Short mmCIF file of C-alpha atoms in Angstrom, two decimals:
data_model
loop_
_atom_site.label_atom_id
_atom_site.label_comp_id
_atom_site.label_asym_id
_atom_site.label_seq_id
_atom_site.Cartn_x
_atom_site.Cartn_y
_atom_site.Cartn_z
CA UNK T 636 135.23 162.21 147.74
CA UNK T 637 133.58 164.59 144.57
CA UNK T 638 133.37 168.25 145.46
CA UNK T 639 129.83 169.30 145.97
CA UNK T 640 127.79 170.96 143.71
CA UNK T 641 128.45 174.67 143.96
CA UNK T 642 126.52 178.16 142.59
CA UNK T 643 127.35 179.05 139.57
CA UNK T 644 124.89 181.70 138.80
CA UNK T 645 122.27 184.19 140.94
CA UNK T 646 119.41 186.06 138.87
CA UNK T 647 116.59 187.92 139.71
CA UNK T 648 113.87 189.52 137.32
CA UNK T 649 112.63 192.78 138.78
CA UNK T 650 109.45 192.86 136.17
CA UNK T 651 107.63 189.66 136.01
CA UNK T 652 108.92 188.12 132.28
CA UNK T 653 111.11 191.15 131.79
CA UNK T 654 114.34 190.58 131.33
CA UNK T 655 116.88 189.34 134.23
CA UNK T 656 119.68 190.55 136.27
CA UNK T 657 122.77 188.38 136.91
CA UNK T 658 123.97 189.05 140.39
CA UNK T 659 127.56 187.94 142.49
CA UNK T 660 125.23 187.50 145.40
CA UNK T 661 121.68 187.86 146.68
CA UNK T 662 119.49 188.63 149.39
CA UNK T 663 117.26 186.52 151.19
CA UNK T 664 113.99 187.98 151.57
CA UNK T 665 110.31 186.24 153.03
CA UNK T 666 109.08 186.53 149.27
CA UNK T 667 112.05 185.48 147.71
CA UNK T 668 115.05 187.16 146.09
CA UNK T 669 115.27 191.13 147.20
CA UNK T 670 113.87 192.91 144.22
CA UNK T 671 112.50 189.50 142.76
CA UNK T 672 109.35 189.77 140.49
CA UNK T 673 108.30 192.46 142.69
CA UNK T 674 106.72 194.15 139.42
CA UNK T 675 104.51 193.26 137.34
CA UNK T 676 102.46 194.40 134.04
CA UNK T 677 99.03 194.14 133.70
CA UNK T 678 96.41 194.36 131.35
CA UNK T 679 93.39 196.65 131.58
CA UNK T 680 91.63 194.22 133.66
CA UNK T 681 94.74 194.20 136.31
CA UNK T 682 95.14 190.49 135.15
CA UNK T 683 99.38 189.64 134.72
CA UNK T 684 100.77 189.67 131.57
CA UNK T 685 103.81 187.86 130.24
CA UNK T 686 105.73 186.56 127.64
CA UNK T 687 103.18 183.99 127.03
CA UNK T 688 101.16 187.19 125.51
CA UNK T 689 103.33 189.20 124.96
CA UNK T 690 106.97 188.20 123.96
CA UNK T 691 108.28 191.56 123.46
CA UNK T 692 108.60 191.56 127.41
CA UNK T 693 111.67 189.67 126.80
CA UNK T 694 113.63 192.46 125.39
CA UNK T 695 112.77 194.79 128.47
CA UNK T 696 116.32 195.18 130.37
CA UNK T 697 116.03 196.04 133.52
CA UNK T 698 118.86 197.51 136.05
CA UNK T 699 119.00 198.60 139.38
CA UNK T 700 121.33 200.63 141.41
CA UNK T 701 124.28 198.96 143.50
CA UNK T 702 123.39 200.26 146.51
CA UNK T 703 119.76 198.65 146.14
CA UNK T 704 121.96 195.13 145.22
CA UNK T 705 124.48 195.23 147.73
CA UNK T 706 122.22 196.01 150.87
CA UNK T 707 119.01 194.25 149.47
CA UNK T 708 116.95 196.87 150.17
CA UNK T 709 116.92 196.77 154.03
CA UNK T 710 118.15 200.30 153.99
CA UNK T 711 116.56 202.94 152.92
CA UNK T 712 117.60 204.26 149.81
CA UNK T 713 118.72 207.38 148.27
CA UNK T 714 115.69 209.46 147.32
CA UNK T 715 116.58 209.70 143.76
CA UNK T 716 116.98 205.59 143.55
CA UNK T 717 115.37 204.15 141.03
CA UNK T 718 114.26 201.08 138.41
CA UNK T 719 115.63 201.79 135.09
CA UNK T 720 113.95 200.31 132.38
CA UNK T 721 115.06 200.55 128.15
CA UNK T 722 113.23 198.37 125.46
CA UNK T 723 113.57 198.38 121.53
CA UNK T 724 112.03 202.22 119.93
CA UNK T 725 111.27 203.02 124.03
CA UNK T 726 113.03 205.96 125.85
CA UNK T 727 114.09 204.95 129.04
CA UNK T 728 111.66 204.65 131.74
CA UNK T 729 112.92 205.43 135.82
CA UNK T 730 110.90 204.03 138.38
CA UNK T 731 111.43 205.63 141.92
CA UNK T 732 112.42 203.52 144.14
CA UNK T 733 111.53 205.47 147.28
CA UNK T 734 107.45 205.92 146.35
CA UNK T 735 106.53 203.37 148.96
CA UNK T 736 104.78 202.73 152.27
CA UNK T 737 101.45 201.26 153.38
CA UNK T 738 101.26 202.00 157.03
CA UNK T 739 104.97 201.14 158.38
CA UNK T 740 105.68 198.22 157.28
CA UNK T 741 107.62 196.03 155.10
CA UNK T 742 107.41 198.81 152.86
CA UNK T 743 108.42 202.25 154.84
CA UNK T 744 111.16 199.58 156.62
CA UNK T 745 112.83 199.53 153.19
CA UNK T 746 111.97 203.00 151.16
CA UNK T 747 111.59 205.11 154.22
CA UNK T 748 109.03 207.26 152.75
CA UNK T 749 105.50 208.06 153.86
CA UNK T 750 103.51 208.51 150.06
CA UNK T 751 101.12 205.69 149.52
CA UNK T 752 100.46 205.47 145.70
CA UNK T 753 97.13 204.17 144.52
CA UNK T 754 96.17 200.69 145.00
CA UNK T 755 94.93 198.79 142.20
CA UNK T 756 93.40 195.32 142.19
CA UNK T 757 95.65 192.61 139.92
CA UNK T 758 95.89 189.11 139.59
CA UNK T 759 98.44 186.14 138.98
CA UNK T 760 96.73 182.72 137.64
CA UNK T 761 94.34 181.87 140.61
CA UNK T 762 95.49 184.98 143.21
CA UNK T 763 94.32 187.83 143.21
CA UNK T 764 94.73 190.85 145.43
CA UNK T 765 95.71 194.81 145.50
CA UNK T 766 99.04 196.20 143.92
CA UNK T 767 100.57 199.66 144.06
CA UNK T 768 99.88 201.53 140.45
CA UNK T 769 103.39 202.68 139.22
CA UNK T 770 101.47 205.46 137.59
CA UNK T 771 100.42 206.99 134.38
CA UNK T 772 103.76 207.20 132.51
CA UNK T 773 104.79 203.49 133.78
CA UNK T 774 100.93 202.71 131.76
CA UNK T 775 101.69 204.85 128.47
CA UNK T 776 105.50 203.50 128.48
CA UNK T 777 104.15 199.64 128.54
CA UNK T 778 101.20 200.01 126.38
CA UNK T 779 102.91 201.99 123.67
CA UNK T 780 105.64 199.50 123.51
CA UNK T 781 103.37 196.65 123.56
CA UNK T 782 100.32 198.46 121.67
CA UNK T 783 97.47 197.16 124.08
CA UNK T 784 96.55 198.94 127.43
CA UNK T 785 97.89 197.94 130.46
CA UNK T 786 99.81 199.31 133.24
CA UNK T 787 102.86 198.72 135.61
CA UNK T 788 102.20 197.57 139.49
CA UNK T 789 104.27 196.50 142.50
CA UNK T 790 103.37 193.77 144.74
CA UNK T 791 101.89 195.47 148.35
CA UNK T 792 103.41 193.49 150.62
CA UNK T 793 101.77 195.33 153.57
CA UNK T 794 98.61 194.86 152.20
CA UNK T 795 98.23 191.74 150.54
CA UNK T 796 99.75 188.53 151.22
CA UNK T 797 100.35 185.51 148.36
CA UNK T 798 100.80 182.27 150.16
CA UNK T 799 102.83 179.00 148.27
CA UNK T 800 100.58 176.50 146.80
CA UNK T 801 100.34 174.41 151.03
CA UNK T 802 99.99 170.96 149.01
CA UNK T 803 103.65 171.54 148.41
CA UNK T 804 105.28 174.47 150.97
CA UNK T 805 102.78 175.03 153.99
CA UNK T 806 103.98 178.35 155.31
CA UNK T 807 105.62 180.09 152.46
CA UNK T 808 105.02 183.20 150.99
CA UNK T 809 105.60 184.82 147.23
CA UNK T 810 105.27 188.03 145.57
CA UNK T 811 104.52 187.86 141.36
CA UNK T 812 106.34 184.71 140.79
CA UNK T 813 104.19 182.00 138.84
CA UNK T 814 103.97 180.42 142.28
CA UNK T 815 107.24 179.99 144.30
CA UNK T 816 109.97 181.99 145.54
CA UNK T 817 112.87 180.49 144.10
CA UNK T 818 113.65 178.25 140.98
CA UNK T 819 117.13 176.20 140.65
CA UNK T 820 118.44 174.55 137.67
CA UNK T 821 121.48 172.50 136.70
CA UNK T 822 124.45 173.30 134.35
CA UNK T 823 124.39 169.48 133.73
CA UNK T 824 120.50 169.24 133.40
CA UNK T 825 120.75 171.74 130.62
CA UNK T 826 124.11 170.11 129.05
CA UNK T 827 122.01 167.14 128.61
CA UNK T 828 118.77 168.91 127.45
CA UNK T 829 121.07 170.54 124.90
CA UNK T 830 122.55 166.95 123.71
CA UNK T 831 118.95 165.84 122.35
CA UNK T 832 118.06 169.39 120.77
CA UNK T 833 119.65 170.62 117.20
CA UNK T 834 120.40 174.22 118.36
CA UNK T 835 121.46 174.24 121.65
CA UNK T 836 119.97 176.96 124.29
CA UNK T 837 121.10 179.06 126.59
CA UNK T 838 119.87 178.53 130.00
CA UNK T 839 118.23 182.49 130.22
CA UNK T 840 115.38 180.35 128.46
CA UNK T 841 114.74 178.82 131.56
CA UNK T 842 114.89 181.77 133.16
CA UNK T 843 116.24 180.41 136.83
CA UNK T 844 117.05 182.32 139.91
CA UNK T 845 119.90 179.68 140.89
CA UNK T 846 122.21 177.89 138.73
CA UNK T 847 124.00 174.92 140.02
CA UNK T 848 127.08 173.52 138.57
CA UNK T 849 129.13 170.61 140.13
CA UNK T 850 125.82 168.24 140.01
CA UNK T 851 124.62 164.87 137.81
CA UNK T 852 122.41 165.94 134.67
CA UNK T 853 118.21 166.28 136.82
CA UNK T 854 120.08 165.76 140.34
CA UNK T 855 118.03 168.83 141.27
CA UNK T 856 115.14 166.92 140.71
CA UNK T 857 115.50 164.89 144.01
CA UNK T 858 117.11 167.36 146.15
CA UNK T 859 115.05 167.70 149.09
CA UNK T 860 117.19 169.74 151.13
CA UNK T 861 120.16 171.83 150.20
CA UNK T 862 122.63 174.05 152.48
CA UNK T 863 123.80 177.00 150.40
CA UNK T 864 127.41 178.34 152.72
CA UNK T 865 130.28 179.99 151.85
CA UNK T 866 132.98 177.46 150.77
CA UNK T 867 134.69 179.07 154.61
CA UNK T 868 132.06 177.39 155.99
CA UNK T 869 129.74 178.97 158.53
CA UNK T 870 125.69 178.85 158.46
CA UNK T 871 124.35 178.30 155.38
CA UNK T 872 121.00 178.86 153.55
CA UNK T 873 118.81 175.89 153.43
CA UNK T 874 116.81 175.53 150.86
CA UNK T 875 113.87 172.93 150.55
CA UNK T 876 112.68 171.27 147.07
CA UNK T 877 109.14 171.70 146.74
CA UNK T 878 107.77 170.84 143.80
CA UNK T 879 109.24 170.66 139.63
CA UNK T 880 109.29 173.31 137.60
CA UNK T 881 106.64 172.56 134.58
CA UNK T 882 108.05 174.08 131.45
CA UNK T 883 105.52 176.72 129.43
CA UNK T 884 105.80 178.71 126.14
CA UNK T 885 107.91 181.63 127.62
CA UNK T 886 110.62 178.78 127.20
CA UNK T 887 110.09 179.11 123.49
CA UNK T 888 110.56 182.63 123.40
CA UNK T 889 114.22 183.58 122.52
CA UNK T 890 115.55 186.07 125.29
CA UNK T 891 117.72 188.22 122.83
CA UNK T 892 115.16 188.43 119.99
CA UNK T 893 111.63 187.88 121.38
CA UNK T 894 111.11 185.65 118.14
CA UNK T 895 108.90 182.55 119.55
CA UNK T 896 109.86 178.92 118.41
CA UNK T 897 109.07 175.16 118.85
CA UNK T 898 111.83 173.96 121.15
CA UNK T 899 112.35 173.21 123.42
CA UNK T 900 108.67 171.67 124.74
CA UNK T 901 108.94 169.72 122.00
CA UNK T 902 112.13 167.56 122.97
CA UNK T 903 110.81 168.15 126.47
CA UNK T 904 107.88 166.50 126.26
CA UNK T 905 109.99 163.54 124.79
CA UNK T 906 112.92 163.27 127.55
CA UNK T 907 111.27 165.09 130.34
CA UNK T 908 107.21 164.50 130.46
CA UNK T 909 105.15 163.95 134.00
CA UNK T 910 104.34 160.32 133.31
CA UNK T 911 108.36 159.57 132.09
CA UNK T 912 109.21 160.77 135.57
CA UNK T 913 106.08 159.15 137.50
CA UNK T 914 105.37 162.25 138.84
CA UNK T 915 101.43 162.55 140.58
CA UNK T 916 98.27 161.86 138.53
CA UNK T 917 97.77 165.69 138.35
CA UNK T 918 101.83 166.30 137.16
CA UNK T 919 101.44 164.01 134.85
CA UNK T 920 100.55 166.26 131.80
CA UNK T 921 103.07 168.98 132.13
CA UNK T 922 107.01 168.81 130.75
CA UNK T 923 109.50 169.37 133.06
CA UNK T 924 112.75 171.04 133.91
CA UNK T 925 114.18 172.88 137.12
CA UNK T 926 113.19 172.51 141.06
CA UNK T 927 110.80 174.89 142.51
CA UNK T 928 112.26 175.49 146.29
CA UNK T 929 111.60 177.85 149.30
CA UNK T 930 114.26 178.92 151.86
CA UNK T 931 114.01 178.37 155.44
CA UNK T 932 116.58 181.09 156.50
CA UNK T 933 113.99 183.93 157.52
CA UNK T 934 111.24 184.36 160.13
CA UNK T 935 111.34 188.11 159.34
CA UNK T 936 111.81 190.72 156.81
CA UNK T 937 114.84 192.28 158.67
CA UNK T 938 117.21 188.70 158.24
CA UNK T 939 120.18 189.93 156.19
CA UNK T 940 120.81 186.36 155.21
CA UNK T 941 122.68 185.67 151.33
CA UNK T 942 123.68 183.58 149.04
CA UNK T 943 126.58 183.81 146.85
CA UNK T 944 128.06 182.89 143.36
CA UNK T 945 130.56 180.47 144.25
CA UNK T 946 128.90 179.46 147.39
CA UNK T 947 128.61 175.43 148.28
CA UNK T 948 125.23 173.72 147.67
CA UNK T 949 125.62 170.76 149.89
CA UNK T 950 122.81 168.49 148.84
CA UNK T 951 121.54 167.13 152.51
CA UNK T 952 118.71 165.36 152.21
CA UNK T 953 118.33 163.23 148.55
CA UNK T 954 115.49 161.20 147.27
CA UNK T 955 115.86 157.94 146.23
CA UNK T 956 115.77 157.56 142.29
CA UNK T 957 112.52 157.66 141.01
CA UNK T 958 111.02 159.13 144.05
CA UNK T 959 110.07 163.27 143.67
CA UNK T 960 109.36 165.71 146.23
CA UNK T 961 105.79 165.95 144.54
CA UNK T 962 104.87 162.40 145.19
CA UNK T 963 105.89 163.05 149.02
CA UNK T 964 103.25 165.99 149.33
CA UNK T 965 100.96 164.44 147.58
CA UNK T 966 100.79 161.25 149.48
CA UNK T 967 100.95 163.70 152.60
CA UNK T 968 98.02 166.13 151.64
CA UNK T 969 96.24 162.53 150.80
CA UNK T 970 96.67 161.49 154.16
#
């Protein structure tokens, strides 16, 4: 009997279409991946901006300190704790860590601090709510380096609250993703991308929050239900399979360089497009690569729940070739 697939990489992008960090293991939080897109930069009229307007955003590292990645924030953290950002010409840039709380919450649960900074109203494609304003140095650092105005915000989870698309994931909720918590992609699913392109890519293109290895080239793309467990055993994550992951521009942006290219929508759109894969009418335009998913592991913010590089993705439930998880919601919202 094959060896199931198993985890072969955990990332998480602190700034939306900044730059990522790899991690041996993450935590599970209602919104996603501790520290997961829970920044974001906006323009002057709070609306998000990203490497789709801005490429340069790829060559903004971001790092965070261990003991925010090793507890996942349900501690507080040292008062001096902080985002670190560096970019091309930039100085670095320190974001406090411990400059939140709405009220007791979510928020004061994991900075432990009473200071409320100023809420601004910002937006993510059709959402659109109030975000804490990192302030007027976060704004000159980010429009400098970019050369437009905008400014630097944090998703407010006490105060605002950005529910998954319900045609696909009734009953999930998201922070500044483009619209789910989590996104897994294949090893094999990018081996075989890379055998139809003439450079190959790396799979930071794609940029993923769980890489599977282990796995048939697109098996994520009828994975319904996975258990993520240490290969000890014991309980496991489950993850569901929601919806797939239609491929934009940012995937033409290289990560190292921020130079934009062609590929690879092009050879996407010839191996991977909606109507190939007989996804839904409304699918049907987009190109394709990587499963959008939510995780059933929490009912609350205090779950210390993980999921490790190395850990076992036991595929439970499968689809039937052909079949994909958004045919099954759309036949199900049609009914």
């Amino acid at each position: 009997m094959a060896a199931p697939p198993h985890v072969a990489g955990l990332f998480i992008y602190p700034v939306k279409s900044c730059r990522g960090i790899a991690l041996q293991r993450a935590h599970i939080t209602e919104y996603g991946f501790a520290f997961d897109r829970w920044w974001m930069v906006v323009n002057d009229k709070g609306r998000m901006l990203t490497q789709r307007q801005a490429p340069k955003l790829a060559l903004v590292e971001t790092a965070l300190p261990p003991e925010a990645i090793e507890e996942g924030a349900w501690k507080p953290l040292p008062p001096d704790a902080a985002l670190s950002l560096k970019a091309p010409g930039m100085g670095p840039l320190q974001i406090s860590l411990a400059t939140l709380n709405s009220g007791g919450g979510f928020l004061s649960r994991v900075f432990g601090t009473s200071t409320l900074p100023r809420l601004v109203e910002a937006s993510v494609w059709e959402w659109a709510g109030q975000a804490l304003d990192e302030g007027d140095d976060a704004a000159a650092w980010f429009s400098d380096y970019l050369d437009r105005p905008c400014r630097l915000v944090r998703f407010a989870p006490d105060v605002n609250k950005r529910d998954v698309d319900p045609t696909y994931a009734s009953g999930y909720t998201t922070q500044f993703t483009d619209g789910f918590p989590y996104l897994v992609a294949s090893e094999p699913s990018l081996a075989a991308l890379n055998a139809s392109l003439e450079q190959p890519l790396p799979m930071n293109r794609f940029r993923p929050n769980i890489v599977v290895d282990g796995c048939q080239p697109f098996d994520e793309d009828t994975w319904a239900t996975v258990s993520v467990r240490s290969p000890g055993g014991g309980t496991g994550v489950t993850f569901r399979g929601v919806k797939p992951c239609s491929r934009c521009k940012v995937t033409t942006t290289d990560q190292a360089t921020a130079e934009v290219g062609k590929e690879p929508l092009v050879t996407l759109g010839k191996i991977r497009h909606g109507k190939q894969l007989e996804l839904p009418r409304p699918l049907q335009g987009g190109v394709y690569f990587g499963m959008n998913m939510v995780a059933d592991a929490l009912t609350s913010g205090q779950s210390s729940a993980t999921v490790g590089v190395g850990d076992v993705a036991e595929v439970v439930t499968q689809l039937p070739v052909g079949v994909h998880m958004a045919q099954i919601h759309s036949a199900a919202a049609a009914s």
